């Protein structure tokens, strides 16, 4: 089965409002400058407002009527100049099958960029306890590595929340010989390239080393921002709303405000790991007037 191939011009607005995303999990591919980007959706799901911190009744009634919203678990494949880059690996439920639909085998993945080490972002990296991607170099922020390898950080959590540390450490151990640590920069254009056309952007707070990746090519810029939002319908218009599994909610809020101001001002489109299918949005507005977004819709091979 072939993926849908869409070319997205750098300055052309082809956005419509949010549409139901049930059963939409097929990989969808679009052009971003020299990059070919594919959304790899592991799960489409319906979430509820229970995880929110700081949401008022007025916010909930306006942005989450009924208290539910559409969400997803996404990874992204980026290809350019003979490089094949995977950004996150989801839970791993559909990752292998989705890559096969794109004509890719595990051995074809050369580079893996990780936003952070929660299980729904690294679950696809191990198979039978071993590397699922035997030839891939793994890139991770130094602060993220330091957090998940810290016994002190683990012991600060209740015992029933420490399993994530075991899973992260198991994965890191498997990839220890191909691990590259780095320090992300800022989204204002000063961040140095991590790889050709790709810059790592600090988005700390959800986890201590949470990182976004800015793809910049031929006038097209796309920010794969990981978990800057979880409940996108409320956290974009109300960036002051956090979620219960942010390690540092205040820092996560500050990162969200800073990053949204940058992408809205500079016209940078966003791809998110928990944005409903196909995981792509355009953010508009500013901090004083408020932010809004439009979900990119795919219909019969074109954007509407």
mmCIF file of C-alpha atoms in Angstrom:
data_model
loop_
_atom_site.group_PDB
_atom_site.id
_atom_site.type_symbol
_atom_site.label_atom_id
_atom_site.label_comp_id
_atom_site.label_asym_id
_atom_site.label_seq_id
_atom_site.Cartn_x
_atom_site.Cartn_y
_atom_site.Cartn_z
ATOM 1 C CA UNK A 1 0.000 0.000 0.000
ATOM 2 C CA UNK A 2 1.377 3.422 -0.942
ATOM 3 C CA UNK A 3 1.293 6.399 1.358
ATOM 4 C CA UNK A 4 -0.537 9.533 0.305
ATOM 5 C CA UNK A 5 1.954 11.976 -1.202
ATOM 6 C CA UNK A 6 1.208 15.669 -0.837
ATOM 7 C CA UNK A 7 3.383 18.642 -1.680
ATOM 8 C CA UNK A 8 2.845 21.523 0.739
ATOM 9 C CA UNK A 9 4.014 24.894 -0.657
ATOM 10 C CA UNK A 10 5.898 27.015 1.850
ATOM 11 C CA UNK A 11 3.549 29.995 1.829
ATOM 12 C CA UNK A 12 0.220 28.504 0.737
ATOM 13 C CA UNK A 13 -2.566 28.212 3.313
ATOM 14 C CA UNK A 14 -4.483 24.985 2.782
ATOM 15 C CA UNK A 15 -6.046 24.557 6.187
ATOM 16 C CA UNK A 16 -9.509 23.761 7.429
ATOM 17 C CA UNK A 17 -11.088 23.162 10.801
ATOM 18 C CA UNK A 18 -10.717 20.019 12.851
ATOM 19 C CA UNK A 19 -12.466 16.928 11.493
ATOM 20 C CA UNK A 20 -13.180 13.585 13.144
ATOM 21 C CA UNK A 21 -10.081 11.377 13.025
ATOM 22 C CA UNK A 22 -11.519 7.944 13.759
ATOM 23 C CA UNK A 23 -9.754 5.152 11.854
ATOM 24 C CA UNK A 24 -7.292 7.566 10.258
ATOM 25 C CA UNK A 25 -3.960 5.876 10.823
ATOM 26 C CA UNK A 26 -2.542 5.439 7.317
ATOM 27 C CA UNK A 27 0.858 7.108 6.857
ATOM 28 C CA UNK A 28 0.552 10.438 5.071
ATOM 29 C CA UNK A 29 3.547 12.019 3.318
ATOM 30 C CA UNK A 30 4.129 15.644 2.362
ATOM 31 C CA UNK A 31 6.974 17.768 1.072
ATOM 32 C CA UNK A 32 8.739 20.278 3.322
ATOM 33 C CA UNK A 33 11.464 21.899 1.266
ATOM 34 C CA UNK A 34 14.039 19.219 0.512
ATOM 35 C CA UNK A 35 12.470 16.990 3.166
ATOM 36 C CA UNK A 36 9.839 14.348 2.616
ATOM 37 C CA UNK A 37 7.927 14.024 5.901
ATOM 38 C CA UNK A 38 5.617 11.161 6.816
ATOM 39 C CA UNK A 39 3.262 11.057 9.780
ATOM 40 C CA UNK A 40 3.358 7.602 11.372
ATOM 41 C CA UNK A 41 0.303 7.261 13.593
ATOM 42 C CA UNK A 42 0.420 4.543 16.221
ATOM 43 C CA UNK A 43 -2.949 5.230 17.833
ATOM 44 C CA UNK A 44 -5.936 7.519 17.369
ATOM 45 C CA UNK A 45 -7.822 7.920 20.613
ATOM 46 C CA UNK A 46 -10.289 9.980 22.590
ATOM 47 C CA UNK A 47 -8.973 11.672 25.710
ATOM 48 C CA UNK A 48 -10.639 13.452 28.597
ATOM 49 C CA UNK A 49 -9.914 16.482 30.721
ATOM 50 C CA UNK A 50 -8.897 14.608 33.880
ATOM 51 C CA UNK A 51 -5.181 15.197 33.283
ATOM 52 C CA UNK A 52 -5.452 18.985 33.053
ATOM 53 C CA UNK A 53 -3.987 21.354 35.640
ATOM 54 C CA UNK A 54 -5.251 24.925 35.787
ATOM 55 C CA UNK A 55 -8.215 24.631 33.421
ATOM 56 C CA UNK A 56 -11.247 26.628 34.531
ATOM 57 C CA UNK A 57 -14.860 25.667 33.913
ATOM 58 C CA UNK A 58 -15.053 28.501 31.393
ATOM 59 C CA UNK A 59 -12.069 27.097 29.454
ATOM 60 C CA UNK A 60 -13.471 23.586 29.518
ATOM 61 C CA UNK A 61 -16.925 24.664 28.350
ATOM 62 C CA UNK A 62 -15.481 26.720 25.525
ATOM 63 C CA UNK A 63 -12.695 24.472 24.237
ATOM 64 C CA UNK A 64 -13.604 20.971 25.419
ATOM 65 C CA UNK A 65 -17.408 20.735 25.330
ATOM 66 C CA UNK A 66 -18.348 17.376 26.745
ATOM 67 C CA UNK A 67 -14.896 17.068 28.304
ATOM 68 C CA UNK A 68 -13.436 14.926 25.496
ATOM 69 C CA UNK A 69 -11.084 15.561 22.589
ATOM 70 C CA UNK A 70 -9.352 13.734 19.751
ATOM 71 C CA UNK A 71 -5.725 12.805 20.256
ATOM 72 C CA UNK A 72 -3.071 10.513 18.819
ATOM 73 C CA UNK A 73 0.320 8.960 19.341
ATOM 74 C CA UNK A 74 2.489 9.930 16.374
ATOM 75 C CA UNK A 75 6.046 9.544 15.183
ATOM 76 C CA UNK A 76 7.495 11.214 12.091
ATOM 77 C CA UNK A 77 9.770 10.031 9.318
ATOM 78 C CA UNK A 78 11.970 12.635 7.613
ATOM 79 C CA UNK A 79 13.924 11.900 4.446
ATOM 80 C CA UNK A 80 16.356 14.193 2.622
ATOM 81 C CA UNK A 81 19.658 13.907 0.776
ATOM 82 C CA UNK A 82 19.878 10.175 1.305
ATOM 83 C CA UNK A 83 19.268 10.410 5.061
ATOM 84 C CA UNK A 84 16.392 8.580 6.727
ATOM 85 C CA UNK A 85 15.492 10.058 10.110
ATOM 86 C CA UNK A 86 12.871 8.821 12.579
ATOM 87 C CA UNK A 87 11.585 11.289 15.173
ATOM 88 C CA UNK A 88 10.319 9.282 18.160
ATOM 89 C CA UNK A 89 9.004 5.730 17.944
ATOM 90 C CA UNK A 90 5.556 5.803 19.551
ATOM 91 C CA UNK A 91 4.315 2.856 21.555
ATOM 92 C CA UNK A 92 5.531 0.540 18.815
ATOM 93 C CA UNK A 93 2.120 -0.954 18.078
ATOM 94 C CA UNK A 94 2.028 0.013 14.402
ATOM 95 C CA UNK A 95 5.496 1.433 13.793
ATOM 96 C CA UNK A 96 6.936 -1.511 11.865
ATOM 97 C CA UNK A 97 3.828 -1.875 9.732
ATOM 98 C CA UNK A 98 3.692 1.852 9.009
ATOM 99 C CA UNK A 99 7.335 1.883 7.963
ATOM 100 C CA UNK A 100 6.715 -1.076 5.683
ATOM 101 C CA UNK A 101 3.901 0.876 4.018
ATOM 102 C CA UNK A 102 6.518 3.546 3.323
ATOM 103 C CA UNK A 103 8.851 0.945 1.805
ATOM 104 C CA UNK A 104 11.195 1.069 4.787
ATOM 105 C CA UNK A 105 12.774 -1.668 6.858
ATOM 106 C CA UNK A 106 14.286 -1.238 10.309
ATOM 107 C CA UNK A 107 17.752 -1.412 8.742
ATOM 108 C CA UNK A 108 16.950 1.627 6.591
ATOM 109 C CA UNK A 109 16.605 3.992 9.566
ATOM 110 C CA UNK A 110 19.915 5.813 9.942
ATOM 111 C CA UNK A 111 19.107 8.368 12.641
ATOM 112 C CA UNK A 112 16.583 8.496 15.490
ATOM 113 C CA UNK A 113 15.832 11.831 17.157
ATOM 114 C CA UNK A 114 14.071 11.585 20.509
ATOM 115 C CA UNK A 115 11.941 14.325 22.008
ATOM 116 C CA UNK A 116 11.981 12.632 25.437
ATOM 117 C CA UNK A 117 11.912 9.210 27.057
ATOM 118 C CA UNK A 118 8.293 8.569 28.012
ATOM 119 C CA UNK A 119 7.092 5.118 27.010
ATOM 120 C CA UNK A 120 4.751 6.351 24.278
ATOM 121 C CA UNK A 121 7.767 7.838 22.498
ATOM 122 C CA UNK A 122 10.318 5.046 22.867
ATOM 123 C CA UNK A 123 8.139 1.929 22.883
ATOM 124 C CA UNK A 124 9.042 1.052 19.298
ATOM 125 C CA UNK A 125 12.809 1.157 19.861
ATOM 126 C CA UNK A 126 13.168 -2.333 21.330
ATOM 127 C CA UNK A 127 12.157 -5.680 19.946
ATOM 128 C CA UNK A 128 12.588 -8.721 22.195
ATOM 129 C CA UNK A 129 14.754 -6.540 24.426
ATOM 130 C CA UNK A 130 17.172 -5.632 21.637
ATOM 131 C CA UNK A 131 17.595 -2.737 19.228
ATOM 132 C CA UNK A 132 14.693 -2.581 16.816
ATOM 133 C CA UNK A 133 16.817 -0.327 14.580
ATOM 134 C CA UNK A 134 20.259 -1.936 14.494
ATOM 135 C CA UNK A 135 21.958 0.646 12.261
ATOM 136 C CA UNK A 136 20.502 3.826 13.727
ATOM 137 C CA UNK A 137 22.366 6.513 15.621
ATOM 138 C CA UNK A 138 20.262 7.744 18.555
ATOM 139 C CA UNK A 139 20.178 11.458 19.440
ATOM 140 C CA UNK A 140 18.997 12.674 22.852
ATOM 141 C CA UNK A 141 19.341 15.880 24.899
ATOM 142 C CA UNK A 142 21.935 15.679 27.651
ATOM 143 C CA UNK A 143 19.445 16.919 30.267
ATOM 144 C CA UNK A 144 17.003 14.167 29.327
ATOM 145 C CA UNK A 145 19.671 11.506 29.632
ATOM 146 C CA UNK A 146 20.763 12.886 33.002
ATOM 147 C CA UNK A 147 17.215 12.800 34.366
ATOM 148 C CA UNK A 148 16.342 9.236 33.377
ATOM 149 C CA UNK A 149 19.673 7.840 34.581
ATOM 150 C CA UNK A 150 19.419 9.607 37.953
ATOM 151 C CA UNK A 151 18.548 7.368 40.897
ATOM 152 C CA UNK A 152 17.765 10.491 42.913
ATOM 153 C CA UNK A 153 15.179 11.646 40.372
ATOM 154 C CA UNK A 154 13.618 8.192 40.290
ATOM 155 C CA UNK A 155 13.351 7.955 44.056
ATOM 156 C CA UNK A 156 11.525 11.290 44.255
ATOM 157 C CA UNK A 157 8.565 9.653 42.512
ATOM 158 C CA UNK A 158 6.032 7.319 44.149
ATOM 159 C CA UNK A 159 6.950 3.678 43.657
ATOM 160 C CA UNK A 160 4.079 3.122 41.241
ATOM 161 C CA UNK A 161 5.514 5.763 38.876
ATOM 162 C CA UNK A 162 9.063 4.437 38.627
ATOM 163 C CA UNK A 163 8.497 1.892 35.868
ATOM 164 C CA UNK A 164 9.224 4.524 33.247
ATOM 165 C CA UNK A 165 12.777 4.806 34.507
ATOM 166 C CA UNK A 166 13.334 1.086 34.081
ATOM 167 C CA UNK A 167 12.026 1.189 30.518
ATOM 168 C CA UNK A 168 14.092 4.233 29.591
ATOM 169 C CA UNK A 169 17.259 2.718 31.039
ATOM 170 C CA UNK A 170 16.709 -0.558 29.236
ATOM 171 C CA UNK A 171 16.424 1.280 25.945
ATOM 172 C CA UNK A 172 19.453 3.469 26.647
ATOM 173 C CA UNK A 173 21.516 0.430 27.508
ATOM 174 C CA UNK A 174 20.566 -1.248 24.220
ATOM 175 C CA UNK A 175 21.619 1.825 22.209
ATOM 176 C CA UNK A 176 24.595 2.844 24.361
ATOM 177 C CA UNK A 177 27.114 2.307 21.546
ATOM 178 C CA UNK A 178 25.184 4.541 19.135
ATOM 179 C CA UNK A 179 24.019 7.271 21.540
ATOM 180 C CA UNK A 180 24.751 10.943 20.790
ATOM 181 C CA UNK A 181 24.031 13.532 23.498
ATOM 182 C CA UNK A 182 23.608 17.243 22.772
ATOM 183 C CA UNK A 183 22.376 20.523 24.244
ATOM 184 C CA UNK A 184 19.354 22.052 22.414
ATOM 185 C CA UNK A 185 19.162 25.734 21.477
ATOM 186 C CA UNK A 186 16.394 28.312 21.296
ATOM 187 C CA UNK A 187 13.656 28.648 18.617
ATOM 188 C CA UNK A 188 14.742 32.159 17.612
ATOM 189 C CA UNK A 189 17.129 30.972 14.892
ATOM 190 C CA UNK A 190 20.269 30.944 17.015
ATOM 191 C CA UNK A 191 20.290 27.175 17.581
ATOM 192 C CA UNK A 192 23.086 25.435 15.697
ATOM 193 C CA UNK A 193 22.312 22.632 13.294
ATOM 194 C CA UNK A 194 22.280 19.202 14.891
ATOM 195 C CA UNK A 195 22.105 17.639 11.430
ATOM 196 C CA UNK A 196 21.903 19.307 8.006
ATOM 197 C CA UNK A 197 18.610 21.202 7.948
ATOM 198 C CA UNK A 198 17.640 20.135 11.485
ATOM 199 C CA UNK A 199 18.028 22.145 14.683
ATOM 200 C CA UNK A 200 17.300 20.931 18.216
ATOM 201 C CA UNK A 201 15.105 23.326 20.243
ATOM 202 C CA UNK A 202 14.852 23.302 24.031
ATOM 203 C CA UNK A 203 11.270 22.671 25.171
ATOM 204 C CA UNK A 204 12.013 21.725 28.779
ATOM 205 C CA UNK A 205 9.343 21.162 31.404
ATOM 206 C CA UNK A 206 7.238 18.225 30.311
ATOM 207 C CA UNK A 207 10.448 16.377 31.066
ATOM 208 C CA UNK A 208 13.752 18.018 32.043
ATOM 209 C CA UNK A 209 15.278 17.533 28.586
ATOM 210 C CA UNK A 210 12.194 17.615 26.380
ATOM 211 C CA UNK A 211 13.293 18.675 22.889
ATOM 212 C CA UNK A 212 11.624 19.843 19.677
ATOM 213 C CA UNK A 213 13.207 19.611 16.225
ATOM 214 C CA UNK A 214 13.078 22.420 13.673
ATOM 215 C CA UNK A 215 13.355 21.349 10.037
ATOM 216 C CA UNK A 216 14.461 24.270 7.866
ATOM 217 C CA UNK A 217 14.815 23.761 4.110
ATOM 218 C CA UNK A 218 14.286 25.899 1.016
ATOM 219 C CA UNK A 219 12.136 28.438 2.832
ATOM 220 C CA UNK A 220 9.947 25.836 4.534
ATOM 221 C CA UNK A 221 10.095 25.436 8.313
ATOM 222 C CA UNK A 222 8.375 22.710 10.301
ATOM 223 C CA UNK A 223 8.719 22.279 14.056
ATOM 224 C CA UNK A 224 8.208 18.715 15.297
ATOM 225 C CA UNK A 225 7.442 19.743 18.841
ATOM 226 C CA UNK A 226 6.847 16.459 20.651
ATOM 227 C CA UNK A 227 4.623 16.983 23.687
ATOM 228 C CA UNK A 228 4.486 20.776 23.839
ATOM 229 C CA UNK A 229 0.742 20.097 23.886
ATOM 230 C CA UNK A 230 -1.152 16.989 24.970
ATOM 231 C CA UNK A 231 -4.668 18.386 24.951
ATOM 232 C CA UNK A 232 -4.175 20.600 21.919
ATOM 233 C CA UNK A 233 -7.710 22.098 21.719
ATOM 234 C CA UNK A 234 -7.250 23.799 25.090
ATOM 235 C CA UNK A 235 -3.484 24.160 25.500
ATOM 236 C CA UNK A 236 -3.005 26.296 22.381
ATOM 237 C CA UNK A 237 -5.641 28.929 23.218
ATOM 238 C CA UNK A 238 -4.824 28.508 26.934
ATOM 239 C CA UNK A 239 -1.072 27.775 27.151
ATOM 240 C CA UNK A 240 -1.191 28.284 30.931
ATOM 241 C CA UNK A 241 -2.941 24.900 31.270
ATOM 242 C CA UNK A 242 -0.563 22.058 32.186
ATOM 243 C CA UNK A 243 -1.020 18.304 32.492
ATOM 244 C CA UNK A 244 -0.541 16.062 35.492
ATOM 245 C CA UNK A 245 2.425 14.185 34.058
ATOM 246 C CA UNK A 246 4.534 17.269 33.358
ATOM 247 C CA UNK A 247 7.657 16.854 35.484
ATOM 248 C CA UNK A 248 7.818 20.631 35.922
ATOM 249 C CA UNK A 249 4.445 22.193 34.985
ATOM 250 C CA UNK A 250 5.671 25.780 35.344
ATOM 251 C CA UNK A 251 8.615 25.152 33.028
ATOM 252 C CA UNK A 252 6.358 23.333 30.546
ATOM 253 C CA UNK A 253 4.023 26.337 30.463
ATOM 254 C CA UNK A 254 6.955 28.726 29.918
ATOM 255 C CA UNK A 255 8.275 26.563 27.058
ATOM 256 C CA UNK A 256 4.840 26.381 25.449
ATOM 257 C CA UNK A 257 4.407 30.153 25.594
ATOM 258 C CA UNK A 258 7.870 30.813 24.182
ATOM 259 C CA UNK A 259 7.572 28.275 21.371
ATOM 260 C CA UNK A 260 4.044 29.268 20.346
ATOM 261 C CA UNK A 261 5.059 32.931 20.181
ATOM 262 C CA UNK A 262 7.927 32.005 17.882
ATOM 263 C CA UNK A 263 6.025 29.723 15.507
ATOM 264 C CA UNK A 264 3.075 32.126 15.242
ATOM 265 C CA UNK A 265 5.291 35.130 14.543
ATOM 266 C CA UNK A 266 7.543 33.351 12.040
ATOM 267 C CA UNK A 267 4.872 31.258 10.310
ATOM 268 C CA UNK A 268 6.460 27.960 11.301
ATOM 269 C CA UNK A 269 4.084 25.024 10.988
ATOM 270 C CA UNK A 270 3.908 22.464 13.753
ATOM 271 C CA UNK A 271 3.825 18.671 13.914
ATOM 272 C CA UNK A 272 2.950 17.110 17.253
ATOM 273 C CA UNK A 273 3.048 13.660 18.758
ATOM 274 C CA UNK A 274 -0.407 14.065 20.325
ATOM 275 C CA UNK A 275 -2.113 16.194 17.687
ATOM 276 C CA UNK A 276 -4.900 14.300 15.947
ATOM 277 C CA UNK A 277 -4.380 12.919 12.432
ATOM 278 C CA UNK A 278 -2.430 13.934 10.463
ATOM 279 C CA UNK A 279 -0.676 15.634 13.376
ATOM 280 C CA UNK A 280 -0.051 18.981 11.654
ATOM 281 C CA UNK A 281 -1.288 22.445 12.621
ATOM 282 C CA UNK A 282 -0.889 26.096 11.774
ATOM 283 C CA UNK A 283 -0.802 28.390 14.840
ATOM 284 C CA UNK A 284 -1.919 31.999 14.589
ATOM 285 C CA UNK A 285 -2.280 34.976 16.895
ATOM 286 C CA UNK A 286 -0.128 36.292 19.710
ATOM 287 C CA UNK A 287 0.057 36.354 23.484
ATOM 288 C CA UNK A 288 -2.058 39.508 23.857
ATOM 289 C CA UNK A 289 -4.822 38.641 21.391
ATOM 290 C CA UNK A 290 -4.692 34.915 22.074
ATOM 291 C CA UNK A 291 -3.700 31.936 19.945
ATOM 292 C CA UNK A 292 -5.754 29.754 17.644
ATOM 293 C CA UNK A 293 -4.878 26.900 15.344
ATOM 294 C CA UNK A 294 -6.127 25.099 12.286
ATOM 295 C CA UNK A 295 -5.682 21.374 11.833
ATOM 296 C CA UNK A 296 -4.339 20.362 8.442
ATOM 297 C CA UNK A 297 -6.905 18.091 6.774
ATOM 298 C CA UNK A 298 -6.182 15.512 4.091
ATOM 299 C CA UNK A 299 -8.981 14.594 1.708
ATOM 300 C CA UNK A 300 -8.540 12.433 -1.387
ATOM 301 C CA UNK A 301 -4.862 13.119 -1.663
ATOM 302 C CA UNK A 302 -4.986 16.889 -1.191
ATOM 303 C CA UNK A 303 -5.234 19.392 1.638
ATOM 304 C CA UNK A 304 -8.429 21.261 2.395
#
